[in-house]
Amino acid sequence: MGSAYIGSVIAHSGNTATIRVYQHHPDYGLDPEFFMDEWGAMAIAGWAFTDGYAVLNFKRTKTDAPYAKLLADGAKTALGESIGSFDNLFDTPASDVEALRVTKVELVRSAYNDENSPERLTAAGYPPNQERFHEVVMKICGILDIHVEAEDDEILAPLVVGVEWEY
C-alpha cells in the first residue's frame, strides 16, 4: 500500500469526464474540500503526463488487464502542455488547473482508517484483522468522484475509461 490514492477514469464523453479517486492508505483522508485543495490537481490531471515522475515513480496501474500506455513515450497531451511540468501538480488545488473545471465532487464512500477498518473488513466478508493488500483495500477504501469539464474536447481527447494512476 505505497500510494495514498489511485485515480481512475470511469466516464468520458466529449469535453466531460468523471475521475474516481480511491483512497489507498488509511493515513490519508478523503474530506472532499481538503482533498481538492491538497491533491486536486494530481487527481484531475495526473494522467496527462507520459514521461518523468508520473510514470517512473507513480506508475499507471491496471490490476485486471495488462498495462498499456495512454500515449507514446515523449508525447504530450494538451493538458500536460498547459500545466507545464508534472511537478506543478504537487500540493496544488484543482482550481489551479486552468484547462479543466470541476463541476461536481461527490463522496461515494467515506474514508477508511485504523479505527473503522475492522467493521469495514467484516462488512466486505473478511476477518476483522485481515491483512490489507490491494484487493482488500479496494473493497473497503474511501471513494470520491470528481466530475470535470474541459474548455474544449481536445483537452480530454486522450482519456479512455479505465486509465488509472497512483499518487
mmCIF file of C-alpha atoms in Angstrom:
data_model
loop_
_atom_site.group_PDB
_atom_site.id
_atom_site.type_symbol
_atom_site.label_atom_id
_atom_site.label_comp_id
_atom_site.label_asym_id
_atom_site.label_seq_id
_atom_site.Cartn_x
_atom_site.Cartn_y
_atom_site.Cartn_z
ATOM 1 C CA MET A 1 0.000 0.000 0.000
ATOM 2 C CA GLY A 2 2.612 2.534 -1.031
ATOM 3 C CA SER A 3 0.386 5.056 -2.761
ATOM 4 C CA ALA A 4 -2.069 7.326 -0.996
ATOM 5 C CA TYR A 5 -4.643 7.407 -3.791
ATOM 6 C CA ILE A 6 -5.461 5.784 -7.103
ATOM 7 C CA GLY A 7 -7.216 7.799 -9.799
ATOM 8 C CA SER A 8 -9.312 6.070 -12.441
ATOM 9 C CA VAL A 9 -11.323 7.425 -15.342
ATOM 10 C CA ILE A 10 -14.812 5.914 -15.037
ATOM 11 C CA ALA A 11 -16.612 8.020 -17.674
ATOM 12 C CA HIS A 12 -15.610 10.221 -20.589
ATOM 13 C CA SER A 13 -17.692 11.907 -23.262
ATOM 14 C CA GLY A 14 -16.562 14.872 -25.342
ATOM 15 C CA ASN A 15 -15.387 17.606 -23.005
ATOM 16 C CA THR A 16 -16.506 15.949 -19.744
ATOM 17 C CA ALA A 17 -15.100 13.131 -17.644
ATOM 18 C CA THR A 18 -15.575 11.531 -14.263
ATOM 19 C CA ILE A 19 -12.491 10.600 -12.313
ATOM 20 C CA ARG A 20 -12.912 8.232 -9.394
ATOM 21 C CA VAL A 21 -10.410 8.566 -6.571
ATOM 22 C CA TYR A 22 -9.794 5.548 -4.385
ATOM 23 C CA GLN A 23 -8.193 6.182 -1.012
ATOM 24 C CA HIS A 24 -5.427 3.583 -0.845
ATOM 25 C CA HIS A 25 -3.908 4.154 2.580
ATOM 26 C CA PRO A 26 -5.572 4.615 5.993
ATOM 27 C CA ASP A 27 -3.348 7.567 6.915
ATOM 28 C CA TYR A 28 -4.838 9.714 4.138
ATOM 29 C CA GLY A 29 -8.355 11.068 4.436
ATOM 30 C CA LEU A 30 -10.935 11.840 1.820
ATOM 31 C CA ASP A 31 -12.651 15.003 3.020
ATOM 32 C CA PRO A 32 -13.735 16.475 -0.342
ATOM 33 C CA GLU A 33 -12.847 20.109 0.368
ATOM 34 C CA PHE A 34 -9.421 19.367 1.853
ATOM 35 C CA PHE A 35 -8.688 16.756 -0.815
ATOM 36 C CA MET A 36 -9.486 19.143 -3.673
ATOM 37 C CA ASP A 37 -7.204 21.798 -2.155
ATOM 38 C CA GLU A 38 -4.262 19.476 -1.455
ATOM 39 C CA TRP A 39 -4.482 16.711 -4.065
ATOM 40 C CA GLY A 40 -6.914 18.187 -6.599
ATOM 41 C CA ALA A 41 -4.533 18.936 -9.461
ATOM 42 C CA MET A 42 -2.950 15.486 -9.166
ATOM 43 C CA ALA A 43 -6.403 13.880 -9.118
ATOM 44 C CA ILE A 44 -7.745 15.594 -12.226
ATOM 45 C CA ALA A 45 -4.543 15.956 -14.268
ATOM 46 C CA GLY A 46 -2.053 13.265 -13.193
ATOM 47 C CA TRP A 47 -2.971 11.204 -16.256
ATOM 48 C CA ALA A 48 -1.822 13.972 -18.610
ATOM 49 C CA PHE A 49 1.900 13.278 -18.237
ATOM 50 C CA THR A 50 3.515 10.352 -20.033
ATOM 51 C CA ASP A 51 7.110 10.941 -19.043
ATOM 52 C CA GLY A 52 9.116 11.701 -15.938
ATOM 53 C CA TYR A 53 7.942 11.214 -12.395
ATOM 54 C CA ALA A 54 4.338 10.251 -13.190
ATOM 55 C CA VAL A 55 5.324 7.061 -14.976
ATOM 56 C CA LEU A 56 8.668 6.234 -13.379
ATOM 57 C CA ASN A 57 7.641 6.593 -9.747
ATOM 58 C CA PHE A 58 3.863 6.567 -9.564
ATOM 59 C CA LYS A 59 3.304 4.170 -12.461
ATOM 60 C CA ARG A 60 -0.007 3.855 -14.138
ATOM 61 C CA THR A 61 -1.654 0.723 -12.899
ATOM 62 C CA LYS A 62 -4.220 -1.673 -14.149
ATOM 63 C CA THR A 63 -4.807 -4.671 -11.944
ATOM 64 C CA ASP A 64 -7.275 -6.524 -14.170
ATOM 65 C CA ALA A 65 -5.578 -6.041 -17.547
ATOM 66 C CA PRO A 66 -2.061 -5.718 -18.930
ATOM 67 C CA TYR A 67 -0.527 -2.260 -18.603
ATOM 68 C CA ALA A 68 -0.969 -0.141 -21.720
ATOM 69 C CA LYS A 69 0.402 3.347 -22.192
ATOM 70 C CA LEU A 70 -2.035 6.169 -22.693
ATOM 71 C CA LEU A 71 0.306 7.913 -25.168
ATOM 72 C CA ALA A 72 3.605 7.117 -26.867
ATOM 73 C CA ASP A 73 6.823 7.894 -24.973
ATOM 74 C CA GLY A 74 7.612 11.582 -25.100
ATOM 75 C CA ALA A 75 4.167 12.506 -26.431
ATOM 76 C CA LYS A 76 2.497 15.474 -24.782
ATOM 77 C CA THR A 77 -1.158 15.904 -24.020
ATOM 78 C CA ALA A 78 -2.735 19.312 -24.482
ATOM 79 C CA LEU A 79 -3.440 19.361 -20.745
ATOM 80 C CA GLY A 80 0.147 18.427 -19.892
ATOM 81 C CA GLU A 81 1.423 21.229 -22.100
ATOM 82 C CA SER A 82 -0.894 23.768 -20.451
ATOM 83 C CA ILE A 83 0.320 22.735 -16.974
ATOM 84 C CA GLY A 84 3.968 22.672 -17.976
ATOM 85 C CA SER A 85 5.573 20.211 -15.578
ATOM 86 C CA PHE A 86 4.344 17.244 -13.602
ATOM 87 C CA ASP A 87 5.950 18.859 -10.544
ATOM 88 C CA ASN A 88 3.372 21.670 -10.800
ATOM 89 C CA LEU A 89 0.676 19.214 -9.665
ATOM 90 C CA PHE A 90 2.088 18.697 -6.164
ATOM 91 C CA ASP A 91 0.195 20.461 -3.355
ATOM 92 C CA THR A 92 -1.894 22.255 -5.954
ATOM 93 C CA PRO A 93 -5.669 22.702 -5.799
ATOM 94 C CA ALA A 94 -7.821 21.514 -8.678
ATOM 95 C CA SER A 95 -8.899 25.116 -9.242
ATOM 96 C CA ASP A 96 -5.347 25.932 -10.425
ATOM 97 C CA VAL A 97 -5.679 23.615 -13.440
ATOM 98 C CA GLU A 98 -6.811 26.280 -15.895
ATOM 99 C CA ALA A 99 -7.897 23.954 -18.718
ATOM 100 C CA LEU A 100 -10.314 21.950 -16.531
ATOM 101 C CA ARG A 101 -13.207 22.984 -14.348
ATOM 102 C CA VAL A 102 -14.520 20.766 -11.574
ATOM 103 C CA THR A 103 -18.303 20.676 -11.888
ATOM 104 C CA LYS A 104 -19.097 18.287 -9.046
ATOM 105 C CA VAL A 105 -17.324 16.437 -6.243
ATOM 106 C CA GLU A 106 -19.191 13.525 -4.749
ATOM 107 C CA LEU A 107 -18.171 11.418 -1.735
ATOM 108 C CA VAL A 108 -19.237 7.892 -2.708
ATOM 109 C CA ARG A 109 -17.834 6.174 0.376
ATOM 110 C CA SER A 110 -16.191 7.818 3.388
ATOM 111 C CA ALA A 111 -12.522 7.302 4.137
ATOM 112 C CA TYR A 112 -11.339 4.242 5.942
ATOM 113 C CA ASN A 113 -8.856 4.469 8.787
ATOM 114 C CA ASP A 114 -7.401 2.278 11.520
ATOM 115 C CA GLU A 115 -10.471 2.812 13.712
ATOM 116 C CA ASN A 116 -13.114 1.755 11.181
ATOM 117 C CA SER A 117 -11.120 -0.924 9.348
ATOM 118 C CA PRO A 118 -12.388 -3.909 11.398
ATOM 119 C CA GLU A 119 -16.060 -3.210 10.663
ATOM 120 C CA ARG A 120 -15.342 -2.386 7.011
ATOM 121 C CA LEU A 121 -13.397 -5.627 6.630
ATOM 122 C CA THR A 122 -16.208 -7.609 8.267
ATOM 123 C CA ALA A 123 -18.815 -5.946 6.032
ATOM 124 C CA ALA A 124 -16.715 -6.902 2.990
ATOM 125 C CA GLY A 125 -16.638 -10.539 4.127
ATOM 126 C CA TYR A 126 -13.143 -10.621 5.653
ATOM 127 C CA PRO A 127 -11.998 -11.294 9.198
ATOM 128 C CA PRO A 128 -11.558 -8.023 11.146
ATOM 129 C CA ASN A 129 -7.776 -8.490 11.292
ATOM 130 C CA GLN A 130 -7.381 -9.273 7.551
ATOM 131 C CA GLU A 131 -4.128 -8.036 6.022
ATOM 132 C CA ARG A 132 -4.886 -5.015 3.840
ATOM 133 C CA PHE A 133 -3.333 -5.849 0.493
ATOM 134 C CA HIS A 134 -4.519 -4.112 -2.690
ATOM 135 C CA GLU A 135 -7.606 -6.207 -3.468
ATOM 136 C CA VAL A 136 -8.828 -5.916 0.136
ATOM 137 C CA VAL A 137 -8.165 -2.185 0.357
ATOM 138 C CA MET A 138 -10.120 -1.574 -2.834
ATOM 139 C CA LYS A 139 -13.204 -3.166 -1.230
ATOM 140 C CA ILE A 140 -13.063 -1.036 1.938
ATOM 141 C CA CYS A 141 -11.421 2.200 0.769
ATOM 142 C CA GLY A 142 -12.960 5.627 0.599
ATOM 143 C CA ILE A 143 -14.158 6.720 -2.834
ATOM 144 C CA LEU A 144 -14.552 10.216 -4.263
ATOM 145 C CA ASP A 145 -15.933 11.024 -7.732
ATOM 146 C CA ILE A 146 -14.756 14.195 -9.430
ATOM 147 C CA HIS A 147 -16.654 15.429 -12.477
ATOM 148 C CA VAL A 148 -14.646 17.711 -14.760
ATOM 149 C CA GLU A 149 -15.356 19.763 -17.840
ATOM 150 C CA ALA A 150 -12.702 20.926 -20.303
ATOM 151 C CA GLU A 151 -12.588 24.129 -22.295
ATOM 152 C CA ASP A 152 -12.647 22.008 -25.441
ATOM 153 C CA ASP A 153 -12.753 18.339 -26.412
ATOM 154 C CA GLU A 154 -9.009 18.255 -27.251
ATOM 155 C CA ILE A 155 -8.046 18.599 -23.591
ATOM 156 C CA LEU A 156 -9.692 15.287 -22.618
ATOM 157 C CA ALA A 157 -9.293 13.563 -26.006
ATOM 158 C CA PRO A 158 -6.518 11.163 -24.857
ATOM 159 C CA LEU A 159 -8.625 9.798 -21.991
ATOM 160 C CA VAL A 160 -10.121 6.354 -22.141
ATOM 161 C CA VAL A 161 -12.307 4.787 -19.496
ATOM 162 C CA GLY A 162 -10.162 2.552 -17.300
ATOM 163 C CA VAL A 163 -6.970 4.611 -17.298
ATOM 164 C CA GLU A 164 -5.524 4.519 -13.770
ATOM 165 C CA TRP A 165 -2.651 6.266 -12.000
ATOM 166 C CA GLU A 166 -1.249 6.196 -8.478
ATOM 167 C CA TYR A 167 -0.169 9.160 -6.400
#
